[in-house]
Short mmCIF file of C-alpha atoms in Angstrom, two decimals:
data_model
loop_
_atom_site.label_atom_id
_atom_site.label_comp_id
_atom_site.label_asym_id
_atom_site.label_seq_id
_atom_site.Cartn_x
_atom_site.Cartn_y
_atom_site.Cartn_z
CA UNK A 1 -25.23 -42.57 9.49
CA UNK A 2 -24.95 -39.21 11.87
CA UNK A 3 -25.16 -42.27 14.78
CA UNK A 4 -21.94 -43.88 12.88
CA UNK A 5 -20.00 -41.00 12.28
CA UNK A 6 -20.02 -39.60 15.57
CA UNK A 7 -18.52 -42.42 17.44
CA UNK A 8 -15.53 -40.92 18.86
CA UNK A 9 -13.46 -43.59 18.75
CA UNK A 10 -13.68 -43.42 14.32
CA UNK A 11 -13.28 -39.38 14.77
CA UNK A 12 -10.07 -40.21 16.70
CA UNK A 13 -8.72 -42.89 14.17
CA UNK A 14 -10.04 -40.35 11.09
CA UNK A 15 -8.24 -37.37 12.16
CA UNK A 16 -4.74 -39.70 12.75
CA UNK A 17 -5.12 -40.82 9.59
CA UNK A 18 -5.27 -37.28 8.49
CA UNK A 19 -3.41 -35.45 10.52
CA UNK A 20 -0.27 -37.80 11.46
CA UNK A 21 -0.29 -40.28 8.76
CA UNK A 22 -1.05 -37.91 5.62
CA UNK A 23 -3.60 -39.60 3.95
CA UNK A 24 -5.97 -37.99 1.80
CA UNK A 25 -9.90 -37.04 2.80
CA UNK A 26 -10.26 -40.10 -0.56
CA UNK A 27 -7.59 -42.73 0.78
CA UNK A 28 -9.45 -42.39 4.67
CA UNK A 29 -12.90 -42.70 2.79
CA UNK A 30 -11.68 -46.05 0.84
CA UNK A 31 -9.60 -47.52 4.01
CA UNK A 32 -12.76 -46.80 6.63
CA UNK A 33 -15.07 -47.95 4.17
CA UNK A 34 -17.15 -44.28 5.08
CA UNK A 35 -18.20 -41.53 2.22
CA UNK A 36 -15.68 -38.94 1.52
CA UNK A 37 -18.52 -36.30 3.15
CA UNK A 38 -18.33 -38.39 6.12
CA UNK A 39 -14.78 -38.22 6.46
CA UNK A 40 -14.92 -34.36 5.72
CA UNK A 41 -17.60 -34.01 9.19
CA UNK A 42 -15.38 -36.20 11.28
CA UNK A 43 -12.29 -33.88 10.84
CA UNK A 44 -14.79 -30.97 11.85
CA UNK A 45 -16.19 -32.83 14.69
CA UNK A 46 -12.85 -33.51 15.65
CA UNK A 47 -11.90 -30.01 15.84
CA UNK A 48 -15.10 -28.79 17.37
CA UNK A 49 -14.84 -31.78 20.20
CA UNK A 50 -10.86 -31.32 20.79
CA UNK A 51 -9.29 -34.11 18.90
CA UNK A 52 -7.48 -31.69 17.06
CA UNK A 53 -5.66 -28.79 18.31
CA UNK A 54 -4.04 -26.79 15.32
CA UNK A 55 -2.01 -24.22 16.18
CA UNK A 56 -0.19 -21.44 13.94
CA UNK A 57 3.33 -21.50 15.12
CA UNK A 58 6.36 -18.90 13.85
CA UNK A 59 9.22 -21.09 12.61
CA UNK A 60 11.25 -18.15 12.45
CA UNK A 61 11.03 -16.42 15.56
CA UNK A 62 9.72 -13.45 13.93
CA UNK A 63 9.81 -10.56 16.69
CA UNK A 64 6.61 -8.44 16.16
CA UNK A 65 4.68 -10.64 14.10
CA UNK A 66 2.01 -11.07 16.63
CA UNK A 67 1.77 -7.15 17.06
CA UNK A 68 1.65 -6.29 13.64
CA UNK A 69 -1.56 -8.75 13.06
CA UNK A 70 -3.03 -6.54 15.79
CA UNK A 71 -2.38 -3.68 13.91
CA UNK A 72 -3.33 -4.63 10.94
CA UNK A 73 -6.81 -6.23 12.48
CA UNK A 74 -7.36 -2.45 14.34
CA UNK A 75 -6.44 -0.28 11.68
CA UNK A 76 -7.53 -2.24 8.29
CA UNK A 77 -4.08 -1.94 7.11
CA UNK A 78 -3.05 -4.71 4.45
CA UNK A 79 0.22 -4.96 5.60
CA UNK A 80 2.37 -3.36 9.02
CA UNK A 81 6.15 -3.79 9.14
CA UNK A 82 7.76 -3.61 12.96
CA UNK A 83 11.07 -3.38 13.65
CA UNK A 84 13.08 -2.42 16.59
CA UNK A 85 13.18 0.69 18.53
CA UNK A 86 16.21 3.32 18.75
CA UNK A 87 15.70 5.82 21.10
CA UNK A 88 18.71 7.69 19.66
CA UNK A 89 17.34 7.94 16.38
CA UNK A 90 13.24 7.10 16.05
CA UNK A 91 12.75 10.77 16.34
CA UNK A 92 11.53 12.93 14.05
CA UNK A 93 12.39 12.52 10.53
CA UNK A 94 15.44 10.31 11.55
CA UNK A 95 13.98 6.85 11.71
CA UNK A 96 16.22 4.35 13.36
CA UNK A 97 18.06 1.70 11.27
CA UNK A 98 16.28 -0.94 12.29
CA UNK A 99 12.84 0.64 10.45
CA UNK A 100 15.08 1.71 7.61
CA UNK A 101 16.29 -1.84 6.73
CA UNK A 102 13.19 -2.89 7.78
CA UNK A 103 11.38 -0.83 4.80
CA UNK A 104 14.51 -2.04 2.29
CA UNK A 105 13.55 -5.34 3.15
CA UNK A 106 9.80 -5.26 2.67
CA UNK A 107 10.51 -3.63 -0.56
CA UNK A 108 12.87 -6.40 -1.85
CA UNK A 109 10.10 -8.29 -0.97
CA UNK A 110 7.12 -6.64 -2.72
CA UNK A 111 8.01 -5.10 -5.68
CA UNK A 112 8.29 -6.50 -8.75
CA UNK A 113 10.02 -5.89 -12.50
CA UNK A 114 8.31 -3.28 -13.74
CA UNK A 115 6.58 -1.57 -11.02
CA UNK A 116 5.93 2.20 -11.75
CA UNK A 117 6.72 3.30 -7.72
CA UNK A 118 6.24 6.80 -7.02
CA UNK A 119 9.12 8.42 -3.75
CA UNK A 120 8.09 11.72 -2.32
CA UNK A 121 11.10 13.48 -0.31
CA UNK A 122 12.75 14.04 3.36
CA UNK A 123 15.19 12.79 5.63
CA UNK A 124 13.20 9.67 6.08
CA UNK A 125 13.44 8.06 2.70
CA UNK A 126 17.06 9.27 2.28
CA UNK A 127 17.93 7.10 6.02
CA UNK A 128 16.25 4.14 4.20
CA UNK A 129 18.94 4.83 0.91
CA UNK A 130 21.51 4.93 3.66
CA UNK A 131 19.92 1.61 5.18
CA UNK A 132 20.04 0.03 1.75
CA UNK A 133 21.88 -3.18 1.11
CA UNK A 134 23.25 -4.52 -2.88
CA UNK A 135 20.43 -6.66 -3.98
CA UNK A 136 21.33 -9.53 -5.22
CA UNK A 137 19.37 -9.57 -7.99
CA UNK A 138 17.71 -6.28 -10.06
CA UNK A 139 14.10 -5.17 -9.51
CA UNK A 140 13.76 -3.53 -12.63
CA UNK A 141 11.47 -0.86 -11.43
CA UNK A 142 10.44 2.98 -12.81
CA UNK A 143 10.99 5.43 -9.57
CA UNK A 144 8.53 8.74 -9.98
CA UNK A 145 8.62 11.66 -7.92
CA UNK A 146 5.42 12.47 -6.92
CA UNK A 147 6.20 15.83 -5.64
CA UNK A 148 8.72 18.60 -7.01
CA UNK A 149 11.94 18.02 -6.89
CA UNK A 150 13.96 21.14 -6.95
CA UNK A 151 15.05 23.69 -3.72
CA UNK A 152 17.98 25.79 -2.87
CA UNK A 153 18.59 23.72 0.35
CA UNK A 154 19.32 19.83 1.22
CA UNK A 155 19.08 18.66 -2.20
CA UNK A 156 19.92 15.08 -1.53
CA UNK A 157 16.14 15.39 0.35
CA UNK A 158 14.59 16.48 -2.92
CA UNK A 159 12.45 13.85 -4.75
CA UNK A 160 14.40 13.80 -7.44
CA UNK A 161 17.28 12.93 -5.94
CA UNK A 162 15.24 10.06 -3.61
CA UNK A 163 13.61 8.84 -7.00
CA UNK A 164 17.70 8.60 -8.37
CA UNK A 165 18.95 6.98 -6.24
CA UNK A 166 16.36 4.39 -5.70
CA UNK A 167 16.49 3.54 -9.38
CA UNK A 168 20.68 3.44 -8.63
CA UNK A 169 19.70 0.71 -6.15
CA UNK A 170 17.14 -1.46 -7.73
CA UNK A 171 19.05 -1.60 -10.62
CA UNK A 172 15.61 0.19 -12.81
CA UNK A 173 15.00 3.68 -13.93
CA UNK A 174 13.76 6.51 -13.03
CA UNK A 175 12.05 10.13 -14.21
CA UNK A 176 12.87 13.27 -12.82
CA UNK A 177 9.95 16.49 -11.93
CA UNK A 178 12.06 19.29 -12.35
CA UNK A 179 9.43 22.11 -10.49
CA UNK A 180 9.55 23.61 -7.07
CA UNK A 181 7.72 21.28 -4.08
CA UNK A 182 5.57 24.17 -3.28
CA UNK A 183 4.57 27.24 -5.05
CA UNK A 184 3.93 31.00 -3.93
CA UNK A 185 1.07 31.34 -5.66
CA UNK A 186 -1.63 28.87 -6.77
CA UNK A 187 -2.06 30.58 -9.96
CA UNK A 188 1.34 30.30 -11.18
CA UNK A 189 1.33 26.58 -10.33
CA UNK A 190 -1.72 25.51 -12.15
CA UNK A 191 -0.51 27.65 -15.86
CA UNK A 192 2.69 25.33 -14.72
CA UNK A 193 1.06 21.91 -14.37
CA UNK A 194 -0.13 22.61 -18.04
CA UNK A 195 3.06 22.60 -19.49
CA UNK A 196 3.74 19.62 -21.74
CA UNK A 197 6.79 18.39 -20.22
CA UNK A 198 5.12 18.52 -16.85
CA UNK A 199 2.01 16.75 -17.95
CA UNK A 200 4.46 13.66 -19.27
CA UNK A 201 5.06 12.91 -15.63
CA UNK A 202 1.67 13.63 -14.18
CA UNK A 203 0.43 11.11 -16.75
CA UNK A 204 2.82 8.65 -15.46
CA UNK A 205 0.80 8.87 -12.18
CA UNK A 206 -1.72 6.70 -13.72
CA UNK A 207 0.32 3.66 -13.71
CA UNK A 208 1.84 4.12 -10.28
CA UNK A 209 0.96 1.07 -8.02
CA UNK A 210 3.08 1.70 -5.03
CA UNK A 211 4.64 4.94 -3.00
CA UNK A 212 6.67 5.02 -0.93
CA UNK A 213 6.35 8.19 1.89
CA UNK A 214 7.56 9.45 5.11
CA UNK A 215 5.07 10.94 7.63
CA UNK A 216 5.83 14.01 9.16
CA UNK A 217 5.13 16.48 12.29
CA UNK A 218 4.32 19.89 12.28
CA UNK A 219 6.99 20.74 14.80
CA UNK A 220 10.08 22.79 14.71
CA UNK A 221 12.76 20.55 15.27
CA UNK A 222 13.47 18.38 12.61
CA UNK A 223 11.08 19.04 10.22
CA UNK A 224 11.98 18.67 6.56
CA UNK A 225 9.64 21.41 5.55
CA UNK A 226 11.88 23.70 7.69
CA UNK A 227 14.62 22.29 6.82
CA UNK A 228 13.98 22.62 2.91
CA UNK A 229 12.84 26.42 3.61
CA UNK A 230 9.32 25.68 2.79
CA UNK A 231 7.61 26.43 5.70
CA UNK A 232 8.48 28.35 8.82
CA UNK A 233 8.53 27.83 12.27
CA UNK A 234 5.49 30.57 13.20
CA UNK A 235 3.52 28.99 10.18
CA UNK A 236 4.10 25.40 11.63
CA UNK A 237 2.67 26.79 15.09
CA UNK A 238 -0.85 28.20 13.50
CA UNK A 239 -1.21 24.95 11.34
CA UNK A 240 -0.80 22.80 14.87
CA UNK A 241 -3.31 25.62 16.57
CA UNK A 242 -5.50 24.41 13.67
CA UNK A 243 -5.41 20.89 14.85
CA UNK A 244 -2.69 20.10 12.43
CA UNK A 245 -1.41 16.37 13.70
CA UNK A 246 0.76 15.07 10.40
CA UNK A 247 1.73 16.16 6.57
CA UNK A 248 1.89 13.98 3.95
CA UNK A 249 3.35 14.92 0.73
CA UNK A 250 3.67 18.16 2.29
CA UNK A 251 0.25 18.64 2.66
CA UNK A 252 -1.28 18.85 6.47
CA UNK A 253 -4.33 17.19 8.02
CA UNK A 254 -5.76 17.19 11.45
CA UNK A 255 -6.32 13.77 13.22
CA UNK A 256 -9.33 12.25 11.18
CA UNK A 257 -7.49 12.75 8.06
CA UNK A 258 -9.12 15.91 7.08
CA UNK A 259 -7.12 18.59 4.82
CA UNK A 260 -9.74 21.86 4.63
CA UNK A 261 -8.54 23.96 6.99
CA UNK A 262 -5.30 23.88 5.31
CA UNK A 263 -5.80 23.88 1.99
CA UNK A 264 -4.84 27.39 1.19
CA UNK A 265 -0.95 25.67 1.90
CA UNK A 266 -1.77 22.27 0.32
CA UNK A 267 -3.03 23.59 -2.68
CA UNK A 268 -0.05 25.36 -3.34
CA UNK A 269 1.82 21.95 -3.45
CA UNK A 270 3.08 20.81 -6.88
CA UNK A 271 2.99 16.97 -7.12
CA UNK A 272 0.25 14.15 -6.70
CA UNK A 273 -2.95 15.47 -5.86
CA UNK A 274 -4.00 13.58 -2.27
CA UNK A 275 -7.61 12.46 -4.33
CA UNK A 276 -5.19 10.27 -6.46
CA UNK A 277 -2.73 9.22 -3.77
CA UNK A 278 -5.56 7.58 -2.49
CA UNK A 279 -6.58 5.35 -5.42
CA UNK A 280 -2.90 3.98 -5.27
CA UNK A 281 -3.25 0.74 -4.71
CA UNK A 282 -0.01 -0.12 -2.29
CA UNK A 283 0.73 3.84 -0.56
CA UNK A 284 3.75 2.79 2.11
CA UNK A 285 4.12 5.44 5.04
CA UNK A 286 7.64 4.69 7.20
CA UNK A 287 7.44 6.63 10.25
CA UNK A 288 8.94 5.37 13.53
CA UNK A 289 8.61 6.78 17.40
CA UNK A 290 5.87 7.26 19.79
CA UNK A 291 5.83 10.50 18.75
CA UNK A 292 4.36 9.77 15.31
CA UNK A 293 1.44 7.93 16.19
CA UNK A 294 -0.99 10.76 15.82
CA UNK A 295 0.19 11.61 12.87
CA UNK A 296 0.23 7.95 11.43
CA UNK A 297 -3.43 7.56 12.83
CA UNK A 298 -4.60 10.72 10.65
CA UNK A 299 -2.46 9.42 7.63
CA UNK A 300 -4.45 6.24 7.93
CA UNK A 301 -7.83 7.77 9.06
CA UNK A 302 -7.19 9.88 5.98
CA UNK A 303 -6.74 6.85 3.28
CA UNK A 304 -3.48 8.79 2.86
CA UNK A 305 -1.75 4.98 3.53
CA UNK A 306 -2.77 1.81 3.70
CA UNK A 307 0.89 -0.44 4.58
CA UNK A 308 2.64 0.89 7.46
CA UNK A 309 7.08 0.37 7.96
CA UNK A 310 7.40 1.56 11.89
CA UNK A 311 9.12 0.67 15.19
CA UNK A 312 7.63 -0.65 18.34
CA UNK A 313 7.09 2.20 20.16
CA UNK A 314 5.19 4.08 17.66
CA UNK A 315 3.43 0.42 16.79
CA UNK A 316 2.38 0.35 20.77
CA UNK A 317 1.71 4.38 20.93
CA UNK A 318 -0.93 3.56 18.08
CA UNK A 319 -2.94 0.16 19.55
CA UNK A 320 -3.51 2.35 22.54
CA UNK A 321 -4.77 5.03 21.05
#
């Protein structure tokens, strides 16, 4: 039988029964007059000798799609996002459009009635609210800030806000963490976190299955922990003397994802602690610009994210790192 079933000329007139006229492995078996197992080791062979060439082609012309399997493939990431370049505006906290639509869209996509989707803060999740588009339809989903969500500066970067006006787009709800994003003194945070009406929106942590997160840079310009008055400029310096490379959730790490050499900052940090963030099942950093690769390398090195919204230059910045 082996003899029989290797006769290229049957191979050949198997696979084009397969392959170009649609017939089923059962309908070749019955018409050859050859086992259904035979028929399955002719369509091997006839891969394995060159009879069949299948190739996975991109019926929509998708830009980066090729680049964002290599990401994924280097970096273990279940999903990367690419989209265009600005050099205008990929700086920074100020992701271009392009990324910002980019996340809108991947959201649309993803999420589903009913989510529980934690937002943290910053000027990169408020250019993806200015990015957004109507949705045609509702995605009834619960926005929770994972971080505090009040300050005497740039309150439409507060989480609260973010978490608002998110629930204002996808036509769901949201809850609202009315506490500072960082405390003076650790004490005073953790008598806070006992509170009862704090604890009703820590517990709601528990059911969170995505966030959604900017990545930032410890450096002066731009930063949204400057900006919001929670950090200063001579503190940023000494974190990036520490090997500082990224914060997430306001909380620093160095380039392998590592947080101990700032923790007497991070723990100061009202909000998800990062030992949860990382049991989230879908946790969504946007960052775009060469400039953020670092910074997106620690996140992911960290298990801080594990789906990554960015730009081509940051997405080549990081496969050549």
């Amino acid at each position: 039988m082996k003899k029989f079933i290797d006769d290229p000329r049957l191979i050949f007139k198997c696979c084009s029964l397969y392959y170009d006229d649609q017939l089923s492995q059962q309908d070749i078996s019955e018409h050859l007059g050859v086992s259904r197992p035979s028929v399955s080791r002719m369509l091997k062979l006839g891969k394995e000798q060159g009879f069949v060439k299948i190739e996975v082609t991109n019926p929509y012309n998708i830009k980066f799609g090729k680049l964002e399997r290599e990401l994924e493939k280097k970096y273990g990431l279940l999903e990367a996002a690419i989209a265009d370049s600005s050099p205008v505006e990929a700086t920074n906290e100020r992701i271009s459009l392009s990324v910002s639509k980019e996340t809108v869209n991947f959201l649309i996509r993803t999420l589903e009635d009913g989510d529980v989707v934690g937002v943290s803060m910053g000027m990169t999740l408020q250019n993806v609210l200015r990015a957004a588009r109507q949705l045609e339809e509702p995605i009834r989903c619960k926005f929770v800030p994972i971080l505090g969500g009040l300050g005497v500066s740039r309150l439409d970067i507060h989480s609260n806000y973010i978490a608002s006006e998110f629930a204002r787009l996808f036509g769901g709800d949201c809850v609202q963490f009315f506490s500072p994003a960082i405390f003076s003194d650790v004490n005073v945070l953790e008598g806070f976190l006992k509170e009862e009406s704090v604890q009703s929106v820590l517990r709601l942590y528990r059911s969170i299955s995505t966030i959604i997160m900017g990545i930032g840079i410890p450096q002066r310009g731009g930063s949204t922990l400057m900006e919001t008055g929670y950090v200063s400029g001579e503190t940023l310096d000494k974190f990036v003397e520490a090997g500082a490379v990224g914060d997430i959730l306001l909380q620093f790490y160095d380039q392998d994802g590592h947080c101990d050499q700032f923790m007497s900052f991070n723990r100061r940090v009202a909000g998800m602690p990062i030992e949860q963030l990382k049991k989230v099942q879908k946790r969504i950093g946007i960052a775009g610009g060469a400039g953020k690769a670092l910074a997106v390398r620690g996140a992911i090195r960290g298990g801080f994210i594990n789906t990554l919204v960015t730009d081509f230059d940051c997405a080549t910045a990081l496969l050549a790192l």
